[in-house]
């Protein structure tokens, strides 16, 4: 809702809605640029989808890649983003995000002490180089807690339990926001400029059904507070909105445990079979479109099959360790025992795995997955029952790559900025354009740029 301007008790130069990765990075960058900042967060403790994520941010040309002997470049990264999204993205935004990520990670490490490292033991689908960077536990909880600690250390005001329920504006100039407290108290705060860092609309069933009906019935695995206000406010103010049907799904969520199982278990030589013990698609396409592939199978479920070597790689993720401790990962020393542990039909499972392994030795894969040269699965085997889920939306407000929200004519819209899931990302128009890490890439780079920007 857009309300008229009212007299405000407090006036903040740069007001930021949302204390996820985007909002906190924007706040840090804005403070560094000498701005007076406040972050408004609906939850009691900043979490957002950032806390639910693996916290992995892709970047090309980092010193961690150099140290690991990984050859990469922003141009190569931008080309990977474009290819995954079938050329549907704004090319300038692709280039900006691909070129900007290394600077943000170096800044977070050098100025703010976040101990990033690069994942060196497997390649994410669609990435032509190993460029996913994360904190030691490879968990978004560690990332958000680190960002909050740094922000608090810088003296940044994070007003929690402050849900923004409306904007105040005169024309397209945002003059302030209305916040509603859990007890129903309503207050208004004035601002010089506003950064929308309140993510997309994955938690808003009606908007999901409208824009992405194919995933509307699936489990939503992101933060429930992602209610789509950024897009609603932007639309009311006349902002351009692009690719509202874009999203990231994931087809490897442990069921019924609800724990993300890294796609490493697939990329390193594992596969997915349905409850009939049969493979059903080329898993190397990516984990986002895997959600629909798995949900289309009987009972909307599948088993991810891998082995102990691959489990050791996946164990670097806190999520995988949690899945193991909760009993989601079944192990077996023979295929027959694996069939018993999973309840899969032995004959079909044996035939499927034998054809899958043959494809690694040069036989044609029935689904066209490039498997030649991949390591064979060897006992002990491992398996996790999985389902598909919606993780987060990827369409939204069109920005100029510096986070400035644009009108359909390409002009800046008042004093409004957006980043992360609130802005249109670089994932094309549906679920198949999502390149791993596009979510936090847009949160980190657009947050950083929007924060540093000045009003004019
Ligand atoms: C399980 C899972 C795993 C993922 N793994 C990865 C990964 O490894 N790499 C990657 O790149 N991406 C990953 N993603 C996507 C990634 O989490 C998001 O793209 C990213 O966190 C978006 O950051 P954000 O700051 O825009 O949003 P968020 O982190 O969701 O922060 C938005 C904040 O705004 C607050 N808010 C919302 N509305 C209001 C309001 N009206 N008033 C006040 N506050 C409000 C919310 O409470 C929230 O704290 C994953 C997502 C999920 C669900």
XYZ file of C-alpha atoms and ligand atoms in Angstrom:
509
model
C 0.000 0.000 0.000
C 1.239 3.531 -0.803
C 0.163 6.219 1.655
C 0.513 10.003 1.413
C 3.372 11.751 3.156
C 2.830 12.508 6.848
C 4.962 14.350 9.423
C 7.613 11.865 10.613
C 9.039 11.655 14.118
C 12.357 10.314 12.848
C 14.203 10.863 9.593
C 16.770 8.351 8.267
C 18.993 9.083 5.297
C 19.103 5.507 3.929
C 16.338 3.198 5.091
C 16.595 -0.494 4.257
C 13.748 -3.009 4.452
C 14.971 -6.514 5.272
C 17.954 -7.804 7.246
C 18.905 -10.702 4.994
C 22.180 -10.836 3.087
C 21.122 -8.069 0.726
C 19.934 -5.675 3.419
C 22.897 -6.170 5.741
C 25.463 -5.884 2.941
C 23.686 -2.739 1.708
C 23.764 -1.326 5.234
C 27.500 -2.014 5.619
C 28.264 -0.443 2.254
C 26.093 2.609 2.968
C 27.698 3.224 6.365
C 31.127 2.923 4.788
C 30.019 5.552 2.260
C 29.201 7.872 5.161
C 25.427 7.518 5.141
C 23.120 7.382 8.136
C 21.387 4.007 7.956
C 18.615 1.997 9.572
C 17.521 -1.553 8.725
C 13.926 -2.631 9.380
C 13.318 -6.347 9.913
C 10.013 -8.082 10.553
C 11.530 -10.972 12.541
C 12.897 -10.865 16.082
C 16.231 -12.216 14.804
C 17.485 -11.578 11.266
C 17.314 -14.812 9.314
C 15.508 -14.579 5.993
C 16.044 -17.103 3.260
C 19.734 -16.311 3.665
C 19.800 -18.296 6.919
C 18.123 -21.270 5.223
C 20.580 -21.307 2.341
C 23.928 -23.021 2.001
C 25.415 -19.523 2.028
C 27.361 -20.121 -1.177
C 28.176 -17.093 -3.329
C 29.644 -17.559 -6.811
C 32.469 -15.233 -7.829
C 35.111 -15.242 -10.553
C 38.671 -13.996 -10.216
C 39.006 -14.304 -6.467
C 42.217 -14.821 -4.564
C 40.825 -18.095 -3.188
C 40.489 -19.366 -6.747
C 44.017 -18.170 -7.518
C 45.373 -20.024 -4.506
C 43.599 -23.198 -5.629
C 44.898 -22.846 -9.183
C 41.415 -22.294 -10.641
C 41.343 -20.369 -13.914
C 38.250 -18.206 -14.254
C 37.132 -14.754 -15.303
C 34.079 -12.503 -14.938
C 33.454 -12.840 -18.696
C 33.420 -16.635 -18.427
C 31.080 -16.387 -15.428
C 28.733 -14.020 -17.283
C 28.687 -16.415 -20.247
C 27.690 -19.292 -17.940
C 24.862 -17.202 -16.450
C 23.631 -16.295 -19.930
C 23.792 -19.866 -21.212
C 21.866 -21.298 -18.264
C 19.146 -18.682 -18.712
C 18.841 -19.368 -22.455
C 19.840 -15.775 -23.251
C 16.731 -14.381 -21.531
C 18.528 -12.048 -19.103
C 19.413 -8.392 -19.270
C 23.025 -8.709 -20.493
C 24.179 -5.604 -18.624
C 22.927 -7.006 -15.354
C 24.680 -10.318 -16.038
C 27.962 -8.551 -16.677
C 27.594 -6.319 -13.640
C 26.843 -9.171 -11.263
C 29.549 -11.452 -12.676
C 32.130 -8.670 -12.537
C 31.097 -7.416 -9.106
C 31.029 -10.566 -6.995
C 34.776 -10.924 -6.375
C 35.021 -7.329 -5.133
C 32.212 -7.913 -2.614
C 33.717 -11.150 -1.288
C 37.185 -9.601 -0.933
C 35.628 -6.618 0.854
C 33.640 -8.855 3.213
C 36.794 -10.838 3.970
C 39.305 -7.985 4.236
C 37.268 -5.252 5.813
C 34.816 -7.343 7.807
C 36.718 -10.543 8.523
C 34.401 -13.124 6.920
C 36.555 -16.227 6.298
C 35.468 -17.285 2.806
C 36.953 -20.209 0.936
C 36.172 -21.728 -2.455
C 34.666 -25.182 -2.922
C 37.306 -27.125 -4.811
C 36.000 -30.673 -4.824
C 33.039 -30.478 -7.162
C 31.570 -28.334 -9.903
C 28.016 -27.043 -9.803
C 25.880 -27.638 -12.897
C 26.270 -24.959 -15.532
C 29.425 -23.461 -13.979
C 32.484 -23.895 -16.170
C 34.804 -23.242 -13.218
C 34.788 -23.931 -9.499
C 33.634 -20.586 -8.132
C 31.235 -21.198 -5.238
C 32.528 -19.486 -2.101
C 31.258 -20.016 1.414
C 32.039 -19.757 5.106
C 33.477 -22.758 6.977
C 30.201 -24.566 7.771
C 28.823 -23.907 4.245
C 25.612 -22.708 5.864
C 23.582 -19.556 5.426
C 23.002 -19.358 9.179
C 26.713 -18.752 9.614
C 26.620 -16.125 6.855
C 23.691 -14.166 8.275
C 25.008 -14.342 11.842
C 28.397 -13.082 10.666
C 26.830 -10.207 8.721
C 24.649 -9.240 11.674
C 27.605 -9.327 14.069
C 29.618 -7.105 11.750
C 26.692 -4.712 11.250
C 26.165 -4.441 14.996
C 29.889 -3.877 15.428
C 29.641 -0.957 12.993
C 26.839 0.496 15.115
C 24.149 -0.026 12.462
C 20.611 0.187 13.826
C 18.647 -2.970 13.018
C 15.094 -2.433 14.190
C 13.606 -5.906 14.607
C 9.931 -6.897 14.925
C 9.281 -3.969 12.615
C 7.275 -5.141 9.640
C 6.916 -2.513 6.954
C 3.245 -2.505 6.018
C 3.107 0.525 3.697
C 5.264 3.147 2.056
C 4.661 6.895 2.248
C 5.251 8.768 -0.991
C 4.695 12.021 -2.778
C 4.418 11.021 -6.405
C 7.219 8.520 -6.931
C 9.414 9.993 -4.177
C 9.378 7.734 -1.139
C 9.197 9.929 1.939
C 8.973 7.207 4.577
C 7.566 3.862 5.626
C 4.874 2.654 7.962
C 5.889 -0.108 10.356
C 3.579 -2.391 12.306
C 4.788 -4.028 15.516
C 3.685 -7.507 16.685
C 1.284 -5.887 19.196
C -0.383 -3.932 16.368
C 1.273 -0.600 17.149
C 1.798 1.429 13.989
C 4.573 3.978 13.462
C 6.052 5.905 10.566
C 9.705 6.703 9.810
C 10.873 9.228 7.224
C 13.706 8.529 4.791
C 15.895 10.164 2.191
C 16.011 7.020 0.089
C 14.716 3.495 0.415
C 16.368 0.154 -0.396
C 14.020 -2.801 -0.780
C 15.869 -5.890 0.473
C 12.779 -7.838 1.531
C 13.193 -10.654 -1.030
C 10.529 -11.990 -3.388
C 7.125 -13.627 -3.013
C 7.833 -17.323 -2.420
C 5.875 -17.197 0.848
C 2.797 -15.664 -0.790
C 0.655 -18.563 -2.039
C -1.631 -16.394 -4.143
C 1.244 -14.694 -5.970
C 3.015 -18.024 -6.522
C -0.183 -19.523 -7.958
C -0.585 -16.506 -10.236
C 2.970 -16.323 -11.562
C 4.336 -19.882 -11.318
C 1.405 -22.322 -11.237
C 3.652 -25.300 -12.062
C 5.202 -25.183 -8.569
C 2.228 -23.762 -6.651
C 1.383 -27.028 -4.891
C 4.966 -27.798 -3.867
C 6.494 -27.328 -0.456
C 7.869 -23.796 -0.011
C 11.318 -24.130 1.505
C 12.243 -20.455 1.811
C 11.498 -17.893 4.497
C 7.781 -17.355 5.195
C 8.320 -13.607 5.485
C 8.985 -13.320 1.737
C 5.498 -12.010 0.975
C 6.065 -10.042 -2.210
C 5.635 -6.523 -0.869
C 8.560 -5.201 -2.938
C 6.829 -6.198 -6.156
C 3.447 -4.911 -4.952
C 4.819 -1.536 -3.860
C 6.917 -1.251 -6.991
C 3.943 -2.007 -9.216
C 1.838 0.592 -7.399
C 4.576 3.193 -7.948
C 4.964 2.361 -11.656
C 8.176 0.310 -11.556
C 9.117 -2.067 -14.354
C 8.760 -5.726 -13.375
C 10.450 -8.496 -15.291
C 10.252 -12.303 -15.350
C 7.656 -12.694 -12.554
C 7.543 -16.435 -13.346
C 11.247 -17.035 -12.638
C 12.160 -19.117 -9.626
C 14.633 -21.516 -8.114
C 13.291 -24.901 -7.227
C 15.267 -27.781 -5.758
C 14.724 -31.468 -6.399
C 16.882 -32.869 -3.623
C 15.153 -32.036 -0.361
C 15.254 -34.973 2.070
C 11.749 -36.251 2.692
C 10.155 -36.169 5.205
C 13.057 -34.545 7.054
C 12.968 -31.341 5.025
C 16.751 -30.960 4.755
C 18.581 -29.770 1.651
C 20.836 -32.458 0.187
C 23.661 -30.888 -1.804
C 23.547 -31.483 -5.544
C 27.153 -32.623 -5.141
C 25.735 -36.093 -4.505
C 24.473 -36.059 -8.088
C 27.224 -34.116 -9.860
C 29.971 -36.310 -8.430
C 28.496 -39.434 -10.037
C 25.195 -40.144 -8.301
C 21.737 -40.263 -9.812
C 18.059 -40.021 -8.963
C 15.604 -42.889 -9.331
C 11.858 -42.799 -8.817
C 9.974 -45.096 -6.452
C 9.908 -47.701 -9.235
C 13.695 -47.761 -9.207
C 14.018 -46.025 -12.575
C 15.910 -42.934 -13.605
C 13.681 -40.328 -15.182
C 15.790 -37.412 -16.479
C 19.204 -35.913 -17.135
C 20.079 -34.782 -13.632
C 23.062 -32.744 -14.830
C 20.706 -30.059 -16.143
C 20.484 -28.583 -12.662
C 18.826 -28.794 -9.301
C 16.305 -26.029 -9.912
C 14.408 -27.803 -12.683
C 14.891 -31.020 -10.680
C 11.989 -29.913 -8.480
C 9.473 -30.279 -11.295
C 11.142 -33.472 -12.559
C 10.865 -35.123 -9.143
C 7.369 -33.825 -8.416
C 6.182 -35.361 -11.696
C 7.175 -38.838 -10.435
C 4.905 -41.213 -8.468
C 4.137 -39.668 -5.050
C 6.300 -36.690 -6.069
C 9.347 -38.442 -4.642
C 12.634 -39.971 -5.716
C 15.781 -41.445 -4.183
C 19.173 -39.828 -4.654
C 21.679 -42.696 -4.967
C 25.391 -42.184 -4.373
C 28.242 -43.748 -2.388
C 30.538 -43.212 0.578
C 33.137 -41.269 -1.445
C 30.488 -38.769 -2.526
C 29.007 -38.625 0.972
C 32.427 -37.542 2.232
C 32.337 -34.563 -0.164
C 28.760 -33.670 0.818
C 29.672 -33.845 4.484
C 31.329 -30.395 4.273
C 27.742 -29.037 4.325
C 26.099 -28.630 7.697
C 22.799 -29.647 6.079
C 24.197 -32.986 4.987
C 25.594 -33.662 8.438
C 22.168 -32.840 9.874
C 20.540 -35.220 7.374
C 22.888 -37.987 8.474
C 22.260 -37.400 12.148
C 18.499 -37.448 11.554
C 18.671 -40.779 9.748
C 17.788 -39.456 6.282
C 20.874 -41.023 4.687
C 20.522 -44.808 4.253
C 23.646 -46.870 3.639
C 24.128 -50.411 2.337
C 27.022 -52.599 1.308
C 25.245 -54.255 -1.635
C 22.607 -53.198 -4.143
C 20.334 -55.841 -2.646
C 20.698 -54.277 0.794
C 20.156 -50.834 -0.720
C 16.880 -52.065 -2.195
C 15.824 -53.266 1.251
C 16.898 -50.023 2.950
C 15.011 -47.883 0.448
C 12.086 -50.159 -0.355
C 12.957 -49.890 -4.061
C 12.302 -52.913 -6.309
C 15.592 -54.835 -6.545
C 15.347 -55.905 -10.186
C 14.607 -52.398 -11.467
C 17.238 -50.799 -9.227
C 19.898 -53.284 -10.362
C 19.084 -52.725 -14.023
C 19.001 -48.934 -13.612
C 22.335 -48.728 -11.796
C 23.985 -51.110 -14.220
C 22.924 -48.939 -17.211
C 23.978 -45.797 -15.304
C 27.436 -47.202 -14.593
C 27.774 -48.416 -18.189
C 27.227 -44.842 -19.374
C 30.269 -43.818 -17.330
C 32.298 -46.262 -19.405
C 31.150 -44.896 -22.733
C 27.679 -46.397 -23.335
C 25.004 -43.896 -24.381
C 22.978 -42.545 -21.493
C 19.245 -42.937 -22.057
C 18.670 -39.371 -20.877
C 21.635 -37.763 -22.583
C 23.547 -37.029 -19.413
C 27.279 -36.647 -20.087
C 28.701 -39.321 -17.802
C 31.764 -40.537 -19.598
C 34.725 -40.630 -17.228
C 32.699 -40.070 -14.061
C 33.761 -42.214 -11.119
C 31.832 -45.441 -10.617
C 29.654 -45.899 -7.567
C 31.285 -48.381 -5.224
C 30.098 -49.939 -1.960
C 29.112 -48.850 0.576
C 26.228 -47.142 -1.192
C 24.116 -44.305 0.151
C 20.606 -43.075 -0.603
C 18.279 -40.291 0.514
C 14.557 -40.099 -0.226
C 13.896 -36.654 -1.691
C 11.164 -34.427 -3.001
C 10.967 -31.154 -4.917
C 10.409 -27.733 -3.388
C 10.174 -24.048 -4.259
C 13.167 -22.194 -2.800
C 12.768 -18.594 -3.903
C 11.466 -16.393 -6.682
C 13.869 -14.760 -9.115
C 11.791 -12.200 -10.996
C 10.970 -8.756 -9.685
C 11.753 -5.067 -9.925
C 13.968 -4.063 -12.818
C 17.128 -2.272 -11.665
C 19.992 -0.630 -13.485
C 22.640 -2.977 -12.099
C 23.463 -0.474 -9.362
C 20.244 -1.419 -7.585
C 18.319 1.630 -8.767
C 14.705 0.717 -9.570
C 13.645 1.677 -13.093
C 10.392 2.595 -14.800
C 9.286 0.697 -17.923
C 10.900 3.563 -19.912
C 14.245 2.862 -18.216
C 14.317 5.993 -16.047
C 15.164 5.864 -12.317
C 12.029 5.587 -10.205
C 12.204 8.261 -7.527
C 14.567 7.435 -4.676
C 13.942 3.695 -4.713
C 16.595 0.943 -4.828
C 16.206 -2.845 -4.695
C 18.444 -5.883 -4.510
C 18.488 -9.603 -3.794
C 15.184 -11.365 -4.257
C 13.288 -8.061 -4.386
C 14.870 -7.286 -7.749
C 14.743 -9.169 -11.007
C 17.772 -11.450 -11.069
C 19.579 -13.252 -13.869
C 17.673 -16.528 -13.976
C 15.639 -16.144 -17.143
C 11.888 -16.500 -17.177
C 11.200 -19.846 -15.465
C 12.890 -22.457 -13.256
C 15.387 -23.777 -15.772
C 17.410 -20.566 -16.022
C 18.712 -20.639 -12.471
C 22.469 -21.052 -12.279
C 23.630 -22.174 -8.817
C 24.268 -19.193 -6.610
C 22.255 -16.662 -8.620
C 20.243 -15.894 -5.467
C 23.030 -14.735 -3.186
C 24.912 -13.274 -6.155
C 22.110 -10.736 -6.655
C 21.784 -10.204 -2.906
C 25.498 -9.549 -2.427
C 26.315 -7.472 -5.494
C 23.110 -5.439 -5.777
C 23.083 -4.950 -1.993
C 26.662 -3.675 -2.084
C 26.035 -1.344 -5.011
C 22.685 -0.057 -3.772
C 24.223 0.615 -0.371
C 27.156 2.570 -1.774
C 24.981 4.610 -4.124
C 24.045 8.116 -3.197
C 20.712 9.666 -3.734
C 21.463 11.435 -7.013
C 17.139 -23.851 1.266
C 17.734 -22.772 0.436
C 19.062 -22.880 0.023
C 19.626 -21.866 -0.758
N 20.965 -21.952 -1.048
C 21.546 -20.927 -1.748
C 22.945 -20.893 -1.987
O 23.726 -21.714 -1.490
N 23.439 -19.902 -2.784
C 22.635 -18.923 -3.268
O 23.113 -18.051 -3.981
N 21.327 -18.861 -2.979
C 20.763 -19.833 -2.216
N 19.437 -19.751 -1.899
C 18.716 -18.518 -2.230
C 19.120 -17.417 -1.247
O 18.828 -17.853 0.054
C 18.370 -16.122 -1.537
O 18.476 -15.803 -2.903
C 18.970 -14.974 -0.715
O 19.042 -15.345 0.639
C 18.141 -13.714 -0.871
O 18.639 -12.754 0.031
P 17.757 -11.512 0.407
O 18.552 -10.691 1.349
O 17.227 -10.902 -0.828
O 16.468 -12.140 1.137
P 16.290 -12.766 2.600
O 17.505 -13.415 3.094
O 15.038 -13.587 2.557
O 16.044 -11.494 3.506
C 14.865 -10.734 3.389
C 14.518 -10.203 4.760
O 13.455 -9.258 4.637
C 12.568 -9.429 5.723
N 11.283 -8.870 5.317
C 10.477 -9.300 4.324
N 9.403 -8.502 4.222
C 9.551 -7.524 5.160
C 8.756 -6.413 5.548
N 7.602 -6.134 4.932
N 9.191 -5.632 6.561
C 10.369 -5.913 7.192
N 11.148 -6.975 6.871
C 10.740 -7.766 5.858
C 12.546 -10.934 5.928
O 12.078 -11.272 7.222
C 14.004 -11.287 5.699
O 14.747 -11.241 6.895
C 18.841 -20.751 -1.132
C 17.510 -20.643 -0.734
C 16.950 -21.636 0.053
C 15.522 -21.486 0.505
